[in-house]
PDB file of C-alpha atoms in Angstrom:
ATOM      1  CA  MET M   1       5.849  -5.866 -21.556  1.00  0.00           C
ATOM      2  CA  SER M   2       2.070  -5.349 -21.595  1.00  0.00           C
ATOM      3  CA  ALA M   3       0.027  -4.348 -18.567  1.00  0.00           C
ATOM      4  CA  ASP M   4      -1.323  -7.913 -18.449  1.00  0.00           C
ATOM      5  CA  GLN M   5       2.215  -9.242 -18.099  1.00  0.00           C
ATOM      6  CA  MET M   6       3.431  -6.694 -15.550  1.00  0.00           C
ATOM      7  CA  SER M   7       3.636  -7.613 -11.899  1.00  0.00           C
ATOM      8  CA  ILE M   8       1.727  -5.412  -9.479  1.00  0.00           C
ATOM      9  CA  GLY M   9       5.006  -3.907  -8.300  1.00  0.00           C
ATOM     10  CA  GLU M  10       6.067  -3.110 -11.852  1.00  0.00           C
ATOM     11  CA  MET M  11       2.655  -1.609 -12.572  1.00  0.00           C
ATOM     12  CA  LEU M  12       2.786   0.614  -9.485  1.00  0.00           C
ATOM     13  CA  ALA M  13       6.344   1.714 -10.252  1.00  0.00           C
ATOM     14  CA  ALA M  14       5.309   2.520 -13.834  1.00  0.00           C
ATOM     15  CA  THR M  15       2.154   4.450 -12.921  1.00  0.00           C
ATOM     16  CA  VAL M  16       2.972   6.016  -9.531  1.00  0.00           C
ATOM     17  CA  PRO M  17       6.021   8.267  -9.901  1.00  0.00           C
ATOM     18  CA  MET M  18       6.556   8.562  -6.127  1.00  0.00           C
ATOM     19  CA  ALA M  19       6.996   4.782  -5.779  1.00  0.00           C
ATOM     20  CA  ARG M  20       9.592   4.918  -8.547  1.00  0.00           C
ATOM     21  CA  THR M  21      11.309   7.974  -7.047  1.00  0.00           C
ATOM     22  CA  LEU M  22      11.796   6.234  -3.696  1.00  0.00           C
ATOM     23  CA  ASN M  23      13.078   3.052  -5.405  1.00  0.00           C
ATOM     24  CA  LEU M  24      10.516   0.945  -3.552  1.00  0.00           C
ATOM     25  CA  GLU M  25      11.014  -2.814  -3.856  1.00  0.00           C
ATOM     26  CA  PHE M  26       7.792  -4.816  -4.214  1.00  0.00           C
ATOM     27  CA  ARG M  27       8.815  -8.136  -2.651  1.00  0.00           C
ATOM     28  CA  GLU M  28       5.449  -9.841  -2.330  1.00  0.00           C
ATOM     29  CA  THR M  29       2.019  -8.948  -3.661  1.00  0.00           C
ATOM     30  CA  SER M  30      -0.865 -11.310  -3.106  1.00  0.00           C
ATOM     31  CA  PRO M  31      -4.508 -10.869  -2.101  1.00  0.00           C
ATOM     32  CA  ASP M  32      -3.468 -11.898   1.427  1.00  0.00           C
ATOM     33  CA  ARG M  33      -0.332  -9.838   1.944  1.00  0.00           C
ATOM     34  CA  ALA M  34       1.885  -7.234   0.340  1.00  0.00           C
ATOM     35  CA  VAL M  35       5.476  -6.650   1.370  1.00  0.00           C
ATOM     36  CA  VAL M  36       7.284  -3.555   0.123  1.00  0.00           C
ATOM     37  CA  ALA M  37      10.774  -2.383   1.118  1.00  0.00           C
ATOM     38  CA  LEU M  38      12.335   1.059   1.223  1.00  0.00           C
ATOM     39  CA  PRO M  39      16.121   0.805   0.762  1.00  0.00           C
ATOM     40  CA  ASP M  40      18.357   2.929   2.977  1.00  0.00           C
ATOM     41  CA  GLN M  41      18.960   6.083   0.896  1.00  0.00           C
ATOM     42  CA  SER M  42      20.576   9.177   2.367  1.00  0.00           C
ATOM     43  CA  ASP M  43      18.574  11.452   0.023  1.00  0.00           C
ATOM     44  CA  TYR M  44      15.435  10.424   1.931  1.00  0.00           C
ATOM     45  CA  HIS M  45      16.812  10.633   5.481  1.00  0.00           C
ATOM     46  CA  ASN M  46      15.475  12.821   8.245  1.00  0.00           C
ATOM     47  CA  HIS M  47      17.423  14.848  10.817  1.00  0.00           C
ATOM     48  CA  VAL M  48      18.338  11.714  12.840  1.00  0.00           C
ATOM     49  CA  GLY M  49      19.667   9.686   9.906  1.00  0.00           C
ATOM     50  CA  GLY M  50      16.745   7.363   9.275  1.00  0.00           C
ATOM     51  CA  PRO M  51      14.050   7.333   6.614  1.00  0.00           C
ATOM     52  CA  HIS M  52      11.989  10.527   6.601  1.00  0.00           C
ATOM     53  CA  ALA M  53       8.431  10.231   7.945  1.00  0.00           C
ATOM     54  CA  GLY M  54       7.077  11.150   4.500  1.00  0.00           C
ATOM     55  CA  ALA M  55       9.075   8.351   2.877  1.00  0.00           C
ATOM     56  CA  MET M  56       7.766   5.872   5.455  1.00  0.00           C
ATOM     57  CA  PHE M  57       4.202   7.079   4.855  1.00  0.00           C
ATOM     58  CA  THR M  58       4.659   6.592   1.111  1.00  0.00           C
ATOM     59  CA  LEU M  59       6.101   3.121   1.748  1.00  0.00           C
ATOM     60  CA  GLY M  60       3.067   2.118   3.832  1.00  0.00           C
ATOM     61  CA  GLU M  61       0.548   3.636   1.427  1.00  0.00           C
ATOM     62  CA  SER M  62       2.249   1.883  -1.485  1.00  0.00           C
ATOM     63  CA  ALA M  63       2.078  -1.472   0.309  1.00  0.00           C
ATOM     64  CA  SER M  64      -1.624  -0.876   0.926  1.00  0.00           C
ATOM     65  CA  GLY M  65      -2.141  -0.055  -2.751  1.00  0.00           C
ATOM     66  CA  ALA M  66      -0.317  -3.217  -3.785  1.00  0.00           C
ATOM     67  CA  ILE M  67      -2.591  -5.476  -1.727  1.00  0.00           C
ATOM     68  CA  VAL M  68      -5.673  -3.616  -2.976  1.00  0.00           C
ATOM     69  CA  LEU M  69      -4.619  -4.245  -6.586  1.00  0.00           C
ATOM     70  CA  ALA M  70      -3.816  -7.882  -5.815  1.00  0.00           C
ATOM     71  CA  ALA M  71      -7.155  -8.462  -4.069  1.00  0.00           C
ATOM     72  CA  PHE M  72      -9.393  -6.416  -6.357  1.00  0.00           C
ATOM     73  CA  GLY M  73      -7.567  -6.232  -9.696  1.00  0.00           C
ATOM     74  CA  ALA M  74     -10.329  -8.244 -11.362  1.00  0.00           C
ATOM     75  CA  GLU M  75     -12.801  -5.476 -10.433  1.00  0.00           C
ATOM     76  CA  LEU M  76     -10.904  -2.623 -12.137  1.00  0.00           C
ATOM     77  CA  SER M  77     -13.180  -2.698 -15.177  1.00  0.00           C
ATOM     78  CA  ARG M  78     -16.114  -1.665 -13.001  1.00  0.00           C
ATOM     79  CA  ALA M  79     -14.598   0.218 -10.052  1.00  0.00           C
ATOM     80  CA  VAL M  80     -11.596   2.362  -9.243  1.00  0.00           C
ATOM     81  CA  PRO M  81      -9.772   1.923  -5.928  1.00  0.00           C
ATOM     82  CA  LEU M  82      -9.276   5.171  -4.007  1.00  0.00           C
ATOM     83  CA  ALA M  83      -7.680   5.857  -0.642  1.00  0.00           C
ATOM     84  CA  VAL M  84     -10.249   7.505   1.651  1.00  0.00           C
ATOM     85  CA  SER M  85      -8.144   8.194   4.739  1.00  0.00           C
ATOM     86  CA  ALA M  86      -4.867   7.217   6.336  1.00  0.00           C
ATOM     87  CA  GLU M  87      -3.422   7.228   9.833  1.00  0.00           C
ATOM     88  CA  ILE M  88       0.139   6.458  10.851  1.00  0.00           C
ATOM     89  CA  ALA M  89       1.839   6.054  14.221  1.00  0.00           C
ATOM     90  CA  TYR M  90       5.621   6.196  14.480  1.00  0.00           C
ATOM     91  CA  LYS M  91       6.599   3.756  17.253  1.00  0.00           C
ATOM     92  CA  LYS M  92      10.403   3.514  17.220  1.00  0.00           C
ATOM     93  CA  LEU M  93      13.304   5.113  15.445  1.00  0.00           C
ATOM     94  CA  ALA M  94      13.662   3.690  11.964  1.00  0.00           C
ATOM     95  CA  VAL M  95      17.212   3.317  10.696  1.00  0.00           C
ATOM     96  CA  GLY M  96      18.472   1.573   7.607  1.00  0.00           C
ATOM     97  CA  PRO M  97      16.148  -0.200   5.216  1.00  0.00           C
ATOM     98  CA  VAL M  98      12.538  -0.597   6.343  1.00  0.00           C
ATOM     99  CA  THR M  99       9.803  -2.936   5.179  1.00  0.00           C
ATOM    100  CA  ALA M 100       6.031  -2.466   5.132  1.00  0.00           C
ATOM    101  CA  THR M 101       3.727  -5.470   5.383  1.00  0.00           C
ATOM    102  CA  ALA M 102       0.085  -4.839   4.463  1.00  0.00           C
ATOM    103  CA  THR M 103      -2.981  -6.991   5.157  1.00  0.00           C
ATOM    104  CA  LEU M 104      -6.663  -6.516   4.318  1.00  0.00           C
ATOM    105  CA  GLY M 105      -8.859  -5.670   7.281  1.00  0.00           C
ATOM    106  CA  ARG M 106     -11.974  -7.313   5.768  1.00  0.00           C
ATOM    107  CA  PRO M 107     -12.469 -10.398   3.618  1.00  0.00           C
ATOM    108  CA  ALA M 108     -12.250  -9.488  -0.075  1.00  0.00           C
ATOM    109  CA  THR M 109     -15.403 -11.527  -0.731  1.00  0.00           C
ATOM    110  CA  ASP M 110     -17.387  -9.235   1.596  1.00  0.00           C
ATOM    111  CA  VAL M 111     -16.090  -6.133  -0.192  1.00  0.00           C
ATOM    112  CA  ILE M 112     -16.926  -7.586  -3.609  1.00  0.00           C
ATOM    113  CA  ALA M 113     -20.420  -8.573  -2.392  1.00  0.00           C
ATOM    114  CA  GLU M 114     -21.062  -4.921  -1.443  1.00  0.00           C
ATOM    115  CA  LEU M 115     -19.840  -3.811  -4.859  1.00  0.00           C
ATOM    116  CA  ASP M 116     -22.118  -6.420  -6.492  1.00  0.00           C
ATOM    117  CA  ALA M 117     -25.028  -4.982  -4.484  1.00  0.00           C
ATOM    118  CA  GLY M 118     -24.413  -1.553  -6.023  1.00  0.00           C
ATOM    119  CA  GLU M 119     -22.731  -0.103  -2.943  1.00  0.00           C
ATOM    120  CA  ARG M 120     -19.446   1.741  -2.629  1.00  0.00           C
ATOM    121  CA  PRO M 121     -17.583  -0.469  -0.153  1.00  0.00           C
ATOM    122  CA  GLU M 122     -14.942   0.812   2.230  1.00  0.00           C
ATOM    123  CA  PHE M 123     -12.346  -1.400   3.856  1.00  0.00           C
ATOM    124  CA  PRO M 124      -9.216  -0.916   5.944  1.00  0.00           C
ATOM    125  CA  VAL M 125      -5.735  -2.089   5.114  1.00  0.00           C
ATOM    126  CA  THR M 126      -3.374  -2.394   8.068  1.00  0.00           C
ATOM    127  CA  ILE M 127       0.345  -1.924   7.597  1.00  0.00           C
ATOM    128  CA  GLU M 128       3.241  -2.720   9.878  1.00  0.00           C
ATOM    129  CA  ILE M 129       6.562  -1.001   9.144  1.00  0.00           C
ATOM    130  CA  SER M 130       9.677  -2.662  10.539  1.00  0.00           C
ATOM    131  CA  ARG M 131      13.456  -2.435  10.571  1.00  0.00           C
ATOM    132  CA  GLU M 132      15.800  -5.217   9.487  1.00  0.00           C
ATOM    133  CA  ASP M 133      16.077  -6.386  13.115  1.00  0.00           C
ATOM    134  CA  GLY M 134      12.303  -6.952  13.185  1.00  0.00           C
ATOM    135  CA  ALA M 135      11.474  -4.009  15.452  1.00  0.00           C
ATOM    136  CA  VAL M 136       8.173  -2.387  14.505  1.00  0.00           C
ATOM    137  CA  THR M 137       8.847   1.270  13.779  1.00  0.00           C
ATOM    138  CA  GLY M 138       5.408   2.252  12.564  1.00  0.00           C
ATOM    139  CA  GLU M 139       1.801   1.152  12.281  1.00  0.00           C
ATOM    140  CA  MET M 140      -0.552   2.493   9.665  1.00  0.00           C
ATOM    141  CA  THR M 141      -4.130   2.067   8.516  1.00  0.00           C
ATOM    142  CA  VAL M 142      -5.355   3.175   5.116  1.00  0.00           C
ATOM    143  CA  VAL M 143      -9.089   3.050   4.450  1.00  0.00           C
ATOM    144  CA  TRP M 144      -9.857   2.341   0.790  1.00  0.00           C
ATOM    145  CA  THR M 145     -13.014   2.366  -1.280  1.00  0.00           C
ATOM    146  CA  LEU M 146     -13.960   0.816  -4.582  1.00  0.00           C
ATOM    147  CA  ARG M 147     -15.807   3.587  -6.423  1.00  0.00           C
ATOM    148  CA  PRO M 148     -18.118   2.115  -9.045  1.00  0.00           C
ATOM    149  CA  ASN M 149     -17.410   3.442 -12.561  1.00  0.00           C
ATOM    150  CA  ASN M 150     -21.109   3.756 -13.340  1.00  0.00           C
ATOM    151  CA  PRO M 151     -22.911   4.495 -10.074  1.00  0.00           C
ATOM    152  CA  SER M 152     -26.665   4.171 -10.296  1.00  0.00           C
TER     153      SER M 152
END
């Protein structure tokens, strides 16, 4: 399967070893929303039997990367997406499988307009991590940039 035929989830699993290692499931990837699940795996548990904080961080960051690729994939020939910063808050005990839902914090058209103007835009992606029962176990924000390939 060529890169043009790969889904965003398949592309991330193929190019980001950590996503593959954690067996992340890319359930939805669109410019409006990305949903990624972390199956319950004892190898990635913490001391209280739930997913380790590092695994949940990777889940959230991977969901943010999926929405960035979905929203800005057409810009990859002229800019590379890079995470600038990330912040996570653990709200409740996570047990069992958890799911991260990512949304863009700014309209993609605004980000692309800044890139068109020769700027290096930054934009937040917000992520909500939840258990199967719907309880929110974590909230995360990853700030991304689109670094132009040929800055002037």
